[in-house]
PDB file of C-alpha atoms in Angstrom:
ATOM      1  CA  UNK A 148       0.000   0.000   0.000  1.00  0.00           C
ATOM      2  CA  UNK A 149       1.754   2.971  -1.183  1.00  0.00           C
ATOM      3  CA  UNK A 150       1.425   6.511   1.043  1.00  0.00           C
ATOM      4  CA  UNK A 151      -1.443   7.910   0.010  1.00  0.00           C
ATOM      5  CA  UNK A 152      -3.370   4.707   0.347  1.00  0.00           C
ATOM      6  CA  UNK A 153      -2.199   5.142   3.465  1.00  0.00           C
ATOM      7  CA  UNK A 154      -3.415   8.100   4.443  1.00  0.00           C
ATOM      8  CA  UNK A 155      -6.745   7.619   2.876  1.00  0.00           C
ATOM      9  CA  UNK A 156      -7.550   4.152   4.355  1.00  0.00           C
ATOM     10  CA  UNK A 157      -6.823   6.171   7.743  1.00  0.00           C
ATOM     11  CA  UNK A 158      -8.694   9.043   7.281  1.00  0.00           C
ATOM     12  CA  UNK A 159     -11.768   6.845   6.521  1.00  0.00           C
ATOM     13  CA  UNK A 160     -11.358   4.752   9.663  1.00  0.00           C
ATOM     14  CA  UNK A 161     -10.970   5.476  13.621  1.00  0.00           C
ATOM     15  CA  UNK A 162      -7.667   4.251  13.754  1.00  0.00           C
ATOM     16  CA  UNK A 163      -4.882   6.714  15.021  1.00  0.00           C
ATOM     17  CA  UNK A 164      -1.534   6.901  12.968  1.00  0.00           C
ATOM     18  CA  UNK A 165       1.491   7.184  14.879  1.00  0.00           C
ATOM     19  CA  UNK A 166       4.729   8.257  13.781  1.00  0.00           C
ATOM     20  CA  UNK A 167       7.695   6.725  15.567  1.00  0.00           C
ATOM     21  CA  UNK A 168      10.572   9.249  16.485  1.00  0.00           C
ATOM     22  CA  UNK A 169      13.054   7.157  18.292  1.00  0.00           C
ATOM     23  CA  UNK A 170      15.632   6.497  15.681  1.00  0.00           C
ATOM     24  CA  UNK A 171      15.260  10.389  14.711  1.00  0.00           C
ATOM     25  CA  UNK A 172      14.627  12.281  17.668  1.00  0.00           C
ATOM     26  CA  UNK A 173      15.163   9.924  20.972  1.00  0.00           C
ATOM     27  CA  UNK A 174      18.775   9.656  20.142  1.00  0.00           C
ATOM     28  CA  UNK A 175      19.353  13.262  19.162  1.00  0.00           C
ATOM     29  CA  UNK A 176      17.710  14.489  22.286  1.00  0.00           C
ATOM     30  CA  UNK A 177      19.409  11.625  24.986  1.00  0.00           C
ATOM     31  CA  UNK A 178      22.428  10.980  23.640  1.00  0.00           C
ATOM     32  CA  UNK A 179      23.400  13.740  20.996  1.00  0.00           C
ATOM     33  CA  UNK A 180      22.645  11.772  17.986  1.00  0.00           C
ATOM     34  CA  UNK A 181      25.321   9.508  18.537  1.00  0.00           C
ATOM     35  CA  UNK A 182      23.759   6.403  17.625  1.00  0.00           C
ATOM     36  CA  UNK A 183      25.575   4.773  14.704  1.00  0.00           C
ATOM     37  CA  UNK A 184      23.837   3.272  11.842  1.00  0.00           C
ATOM     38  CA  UNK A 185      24.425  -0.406  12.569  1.00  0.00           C
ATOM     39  CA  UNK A 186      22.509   0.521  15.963  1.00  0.00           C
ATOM     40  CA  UNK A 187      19.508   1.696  14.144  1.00  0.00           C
ATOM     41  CA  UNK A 188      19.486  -0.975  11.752  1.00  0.00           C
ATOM     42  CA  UNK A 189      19.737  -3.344  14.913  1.00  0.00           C
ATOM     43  CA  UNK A 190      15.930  -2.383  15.328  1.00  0.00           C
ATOM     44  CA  UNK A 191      14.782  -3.638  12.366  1.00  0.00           C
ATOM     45  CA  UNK A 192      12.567  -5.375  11.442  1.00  0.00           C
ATOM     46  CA  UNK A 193      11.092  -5.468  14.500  1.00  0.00           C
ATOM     47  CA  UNK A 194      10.545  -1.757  14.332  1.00  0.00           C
ATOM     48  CA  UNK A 195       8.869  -2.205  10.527  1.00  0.00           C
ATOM     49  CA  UNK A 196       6.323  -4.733  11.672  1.00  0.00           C
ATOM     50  CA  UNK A 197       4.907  -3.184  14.649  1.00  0.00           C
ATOM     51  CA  UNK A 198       2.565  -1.015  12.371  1.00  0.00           C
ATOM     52  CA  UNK A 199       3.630   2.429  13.035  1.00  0.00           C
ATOM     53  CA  UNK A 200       1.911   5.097  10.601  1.00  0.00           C
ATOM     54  CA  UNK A 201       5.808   6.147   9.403  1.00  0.00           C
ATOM     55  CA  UNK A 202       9.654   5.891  11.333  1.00  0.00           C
ATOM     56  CA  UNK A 203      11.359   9.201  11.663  1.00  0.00           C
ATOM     57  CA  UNK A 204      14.829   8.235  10.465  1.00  0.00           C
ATOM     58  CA  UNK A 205      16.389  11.144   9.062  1.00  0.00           C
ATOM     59  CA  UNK A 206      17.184  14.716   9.480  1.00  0.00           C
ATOM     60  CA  UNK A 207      17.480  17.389  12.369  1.00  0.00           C
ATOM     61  CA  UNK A 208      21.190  16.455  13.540  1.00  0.00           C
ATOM     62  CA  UNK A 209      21.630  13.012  12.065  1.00  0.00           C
ATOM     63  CA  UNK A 210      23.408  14.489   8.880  1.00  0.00           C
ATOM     64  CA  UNK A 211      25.684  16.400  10.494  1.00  0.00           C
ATOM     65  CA  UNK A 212      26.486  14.559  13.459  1.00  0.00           C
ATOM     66  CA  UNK A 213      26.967  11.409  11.564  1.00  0.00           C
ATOM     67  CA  UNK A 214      29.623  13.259   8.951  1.00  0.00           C
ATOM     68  CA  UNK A 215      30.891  15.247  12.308  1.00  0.00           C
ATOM     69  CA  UNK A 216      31.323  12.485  14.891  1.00  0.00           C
ATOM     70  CA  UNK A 217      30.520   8.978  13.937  1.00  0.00           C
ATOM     71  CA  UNK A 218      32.686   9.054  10.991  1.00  0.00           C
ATOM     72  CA  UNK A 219      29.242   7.365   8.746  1.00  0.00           C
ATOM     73  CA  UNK A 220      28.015   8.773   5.301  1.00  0.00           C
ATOM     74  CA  UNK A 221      24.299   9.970   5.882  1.00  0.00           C
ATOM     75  CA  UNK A 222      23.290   8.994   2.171  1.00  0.00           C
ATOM     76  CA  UNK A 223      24.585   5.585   2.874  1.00  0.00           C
ATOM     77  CA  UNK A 224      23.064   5.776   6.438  1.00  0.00           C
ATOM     78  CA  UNK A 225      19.469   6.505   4.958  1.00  0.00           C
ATOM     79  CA  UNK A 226      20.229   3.768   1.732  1.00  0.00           C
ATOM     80  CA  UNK A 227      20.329   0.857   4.573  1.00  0.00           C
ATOM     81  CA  UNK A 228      17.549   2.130   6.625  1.00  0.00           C
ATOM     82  CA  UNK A 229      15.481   2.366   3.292  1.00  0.00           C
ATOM     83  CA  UNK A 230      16.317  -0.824   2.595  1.00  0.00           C
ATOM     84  CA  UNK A 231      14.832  -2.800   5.948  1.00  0.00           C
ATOM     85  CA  UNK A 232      12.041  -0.547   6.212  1.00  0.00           C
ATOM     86  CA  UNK A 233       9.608  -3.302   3.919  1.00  0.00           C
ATOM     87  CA  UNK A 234       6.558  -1.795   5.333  1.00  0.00           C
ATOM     88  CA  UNK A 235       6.473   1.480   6.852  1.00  0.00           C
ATOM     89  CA  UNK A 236       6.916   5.027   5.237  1.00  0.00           C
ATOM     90  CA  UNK A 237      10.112   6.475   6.303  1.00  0.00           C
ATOM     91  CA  UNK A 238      10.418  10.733   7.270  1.00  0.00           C
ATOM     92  CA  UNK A 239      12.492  13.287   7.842  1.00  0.00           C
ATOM     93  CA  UNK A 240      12.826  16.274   9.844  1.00  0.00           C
ATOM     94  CA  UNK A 241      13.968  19.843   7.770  1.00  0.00           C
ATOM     95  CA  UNK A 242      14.272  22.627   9.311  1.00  0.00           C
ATOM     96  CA  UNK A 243      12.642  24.771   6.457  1.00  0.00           C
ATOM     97  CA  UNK A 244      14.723  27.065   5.002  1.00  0.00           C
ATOM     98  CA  UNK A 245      17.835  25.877   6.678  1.00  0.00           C
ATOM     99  CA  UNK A 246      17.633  22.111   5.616  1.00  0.00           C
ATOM    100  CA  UNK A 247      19.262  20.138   7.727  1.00  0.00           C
ATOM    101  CA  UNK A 248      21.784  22.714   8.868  1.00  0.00           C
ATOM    102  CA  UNK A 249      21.749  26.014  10.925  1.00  0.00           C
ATOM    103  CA  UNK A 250      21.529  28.891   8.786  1.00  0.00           C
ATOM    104  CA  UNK A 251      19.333  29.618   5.751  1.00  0.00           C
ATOM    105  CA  UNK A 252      20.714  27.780   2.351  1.00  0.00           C
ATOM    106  CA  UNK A 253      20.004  28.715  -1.073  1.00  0.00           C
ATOM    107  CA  UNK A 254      17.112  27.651  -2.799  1.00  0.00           C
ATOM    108  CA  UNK A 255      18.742  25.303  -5.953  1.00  0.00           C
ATOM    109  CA  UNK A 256      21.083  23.690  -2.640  1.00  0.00           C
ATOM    110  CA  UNK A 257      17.621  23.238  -0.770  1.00  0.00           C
ATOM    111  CA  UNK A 258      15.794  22.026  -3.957  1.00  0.00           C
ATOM    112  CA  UNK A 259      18.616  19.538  -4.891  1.00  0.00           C
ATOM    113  CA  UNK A 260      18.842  17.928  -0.925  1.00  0.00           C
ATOM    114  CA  UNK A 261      14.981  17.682  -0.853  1.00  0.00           C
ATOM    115  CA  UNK A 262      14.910  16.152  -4.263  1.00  0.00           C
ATOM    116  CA  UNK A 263      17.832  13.542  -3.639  1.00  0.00           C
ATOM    117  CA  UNK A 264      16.411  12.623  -0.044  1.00  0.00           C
ATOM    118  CA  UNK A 265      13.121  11.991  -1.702  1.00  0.00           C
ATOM    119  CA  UNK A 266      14.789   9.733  -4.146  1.00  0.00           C
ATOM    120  CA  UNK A 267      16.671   7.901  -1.790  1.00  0.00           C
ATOM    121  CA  UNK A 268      13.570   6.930   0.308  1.00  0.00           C
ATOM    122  CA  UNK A 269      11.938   9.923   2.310  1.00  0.00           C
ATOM    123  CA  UNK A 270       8.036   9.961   1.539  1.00  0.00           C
ATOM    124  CA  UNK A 271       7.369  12.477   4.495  1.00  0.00           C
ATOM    125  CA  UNK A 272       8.694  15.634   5.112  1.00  0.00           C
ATOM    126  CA  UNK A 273       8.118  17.116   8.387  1.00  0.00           C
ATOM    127  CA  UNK A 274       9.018  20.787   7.924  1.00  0.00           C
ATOM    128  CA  UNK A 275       9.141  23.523  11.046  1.00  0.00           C
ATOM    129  CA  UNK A 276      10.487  26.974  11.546  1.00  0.00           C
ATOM    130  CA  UNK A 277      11.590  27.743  15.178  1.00  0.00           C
ATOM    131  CA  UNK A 278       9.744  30.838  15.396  1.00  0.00           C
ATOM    132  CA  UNK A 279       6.751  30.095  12.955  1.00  0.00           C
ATOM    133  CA  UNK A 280       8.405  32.317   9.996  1.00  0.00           C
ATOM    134  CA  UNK A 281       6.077  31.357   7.221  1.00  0.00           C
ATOM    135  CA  UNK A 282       8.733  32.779   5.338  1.00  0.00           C
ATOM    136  CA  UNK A 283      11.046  29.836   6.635  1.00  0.00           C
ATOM    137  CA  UNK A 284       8.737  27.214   5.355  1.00  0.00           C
ATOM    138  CA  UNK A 285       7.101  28.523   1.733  1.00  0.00           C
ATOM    139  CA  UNK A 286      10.345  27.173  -0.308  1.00  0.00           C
ATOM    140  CA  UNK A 287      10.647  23.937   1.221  1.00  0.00           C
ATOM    141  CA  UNK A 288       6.806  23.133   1.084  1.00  0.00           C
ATOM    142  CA  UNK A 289       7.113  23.872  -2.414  1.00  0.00           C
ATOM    143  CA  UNK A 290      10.019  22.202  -3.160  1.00  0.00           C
ATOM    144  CA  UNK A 291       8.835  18.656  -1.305  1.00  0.00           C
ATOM    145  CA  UNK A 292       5.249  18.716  -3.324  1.00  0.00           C
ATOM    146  CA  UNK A 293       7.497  19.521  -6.936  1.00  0.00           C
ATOM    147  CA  UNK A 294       9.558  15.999  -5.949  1.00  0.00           C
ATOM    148  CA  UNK A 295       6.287  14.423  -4.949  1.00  0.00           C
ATOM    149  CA  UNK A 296       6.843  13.720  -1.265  1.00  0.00           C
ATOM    150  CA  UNK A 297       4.097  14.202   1.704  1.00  0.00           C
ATOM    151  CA  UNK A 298       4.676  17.444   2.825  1.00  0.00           C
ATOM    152  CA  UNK A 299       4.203  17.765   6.800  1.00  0.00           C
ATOM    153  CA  UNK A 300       4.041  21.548   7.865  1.00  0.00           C
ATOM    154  CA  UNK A 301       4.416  22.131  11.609  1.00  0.00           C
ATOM    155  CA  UNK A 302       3.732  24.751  14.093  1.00  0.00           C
ATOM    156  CA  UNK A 303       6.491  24.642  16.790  1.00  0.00           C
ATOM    157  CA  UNK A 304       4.630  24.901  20.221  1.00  0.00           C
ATOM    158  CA  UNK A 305       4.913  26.645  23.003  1.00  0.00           C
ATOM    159  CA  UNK A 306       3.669  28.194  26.242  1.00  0.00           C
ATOM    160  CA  UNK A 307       3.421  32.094  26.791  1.00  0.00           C
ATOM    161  CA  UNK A 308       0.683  34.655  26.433  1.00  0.00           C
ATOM    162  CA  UNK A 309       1.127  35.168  23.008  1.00  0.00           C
ATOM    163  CA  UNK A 310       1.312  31.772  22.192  1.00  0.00           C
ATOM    164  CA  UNK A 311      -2.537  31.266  22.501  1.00  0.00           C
ATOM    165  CA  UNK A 312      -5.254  29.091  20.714  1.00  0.00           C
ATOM    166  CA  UNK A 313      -6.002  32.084  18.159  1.00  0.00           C
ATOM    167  CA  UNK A 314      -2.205  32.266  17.145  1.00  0.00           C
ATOM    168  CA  UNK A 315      -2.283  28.462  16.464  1.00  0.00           C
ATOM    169  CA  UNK A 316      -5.700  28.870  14.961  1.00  0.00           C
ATOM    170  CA  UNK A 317      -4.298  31.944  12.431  1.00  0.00           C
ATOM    171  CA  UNK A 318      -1.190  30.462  11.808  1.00  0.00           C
ATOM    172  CA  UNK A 319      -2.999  27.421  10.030  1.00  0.00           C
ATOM    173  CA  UNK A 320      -5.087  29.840   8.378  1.00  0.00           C
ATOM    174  CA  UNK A 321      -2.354  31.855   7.150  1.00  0.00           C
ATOM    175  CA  UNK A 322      -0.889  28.842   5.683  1.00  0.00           C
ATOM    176  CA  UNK A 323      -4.058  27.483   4.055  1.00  0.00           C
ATOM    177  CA  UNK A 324      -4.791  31.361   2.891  1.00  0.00           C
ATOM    178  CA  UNK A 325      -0.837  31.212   0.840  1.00  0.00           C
ATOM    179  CA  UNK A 326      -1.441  27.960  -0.562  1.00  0.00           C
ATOM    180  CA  UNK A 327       0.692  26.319   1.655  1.00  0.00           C
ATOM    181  CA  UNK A 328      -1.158  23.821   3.733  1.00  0.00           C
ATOM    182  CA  UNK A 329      -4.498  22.010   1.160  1.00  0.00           C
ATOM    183  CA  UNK A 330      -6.013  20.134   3.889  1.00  0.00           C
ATOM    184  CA  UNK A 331      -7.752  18.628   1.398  1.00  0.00           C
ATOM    185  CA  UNK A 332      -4.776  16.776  -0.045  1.00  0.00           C
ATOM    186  CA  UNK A 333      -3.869  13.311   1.141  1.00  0.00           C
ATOM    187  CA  UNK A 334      -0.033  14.412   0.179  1.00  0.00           C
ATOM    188  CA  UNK A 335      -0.467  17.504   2.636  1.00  0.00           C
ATOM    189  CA  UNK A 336      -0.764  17.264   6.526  1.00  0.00           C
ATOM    190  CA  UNK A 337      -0.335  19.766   9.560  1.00  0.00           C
ATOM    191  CA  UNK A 338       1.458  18.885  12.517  1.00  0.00           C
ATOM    192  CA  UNK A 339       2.119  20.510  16.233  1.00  0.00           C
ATOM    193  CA  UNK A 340       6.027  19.844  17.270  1.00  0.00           C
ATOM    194  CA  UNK A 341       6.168  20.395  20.854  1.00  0.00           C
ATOM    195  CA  UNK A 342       9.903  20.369  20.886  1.00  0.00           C
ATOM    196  CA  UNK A 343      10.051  20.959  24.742  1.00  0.00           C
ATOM    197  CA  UNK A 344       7.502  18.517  25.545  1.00  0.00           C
TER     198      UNK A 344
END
């Protein structure tokens, strides 16, 4: 069943989808994404056939830290997980206009990275801005529906009084209103990333 049969099949039923963040995120946050590859592959396929909705695998520090300090290729890194992961959509984490890095890139750079990690087995993009800048996100939304991935826009929560229900509320609006959120695409979603839990 391909993505978007995915999606539809779950939209139709009252099943909840959940997205698995532990060889993505759970690393990066407890140990500084120092898990190597052969670690992560350890948890296949275990991991593939519990039925998660998608495994977040790739992105946020892994491409860094892996060329930084694990001494691993991160295009090889994602070519093995792609290859165990028989039956669950794989996703990454992009940090909108700044990829996977920590300033803003240029757009054909951005284009190229989102095409290639597309092609080498990301179906879902899960793209946030820090501070909400819409103007962070509008390239890389673009750029993941021109490759034909999912593209996941986030809000990045918070608490504080101007981080209310109406900001949340206008901020999906806003994107909708730009053309940059369809909720009536199955190849669109919208997602709330409370980083600080």
């Amino acid at each position: 069943m391909d993505l978007r049969e995915r999606i539809k099949a779950l939209l139709n039923s009252d099943q909840i989808g959940i997205s698995d963040t532990t060889l993505r995120d759970a690393h990066q946050s407890l140990w500084a994404t120092r898990m190597p590859n052969q670690m992560a592959l350890g948890a296949f396929p275990v991991i593939d056939d519990i039925g998660f909705f998608s495994l977040e695998v790739w992105g946020g520090a892994t491409f860094d830290t892996a060329l930084r300090f694990l001494g691993e290729d991160p295009w090889e890194n994602l070519d093995r997980l792609k290859s165990k992961a028989i039956n669950t959509p794989l996703q990454m984490l992009l940090r909108g206009q700044n990829g996977v890095g920590y300033s803003k890139i240029p757009n054909d750079v951005l284009f190229s990275f989102i095409k290639e990690s597309h092609n080498s087995g990301i179906d879902i993009f899960r793209i946030f801005d820090a501070m909400n800048d819409i103007r962070n996100l509008e390239n890389p939304i673009r750029f993941v529906r021109e490759v034909g991935g999912h593209s996941q826009v986030c809000a990045s929560y918070t608490e504080s009084p101007f981080h209310t229900a109406s900001y949340y509320i206008n901020f999906v609006e806003h994107l909708v209103e730009n053309d940059l959120l369809n909720p009536e695409s199955v190849n669109e979603s919208f997602c709330i990333k409370d980083m600080a839990g």
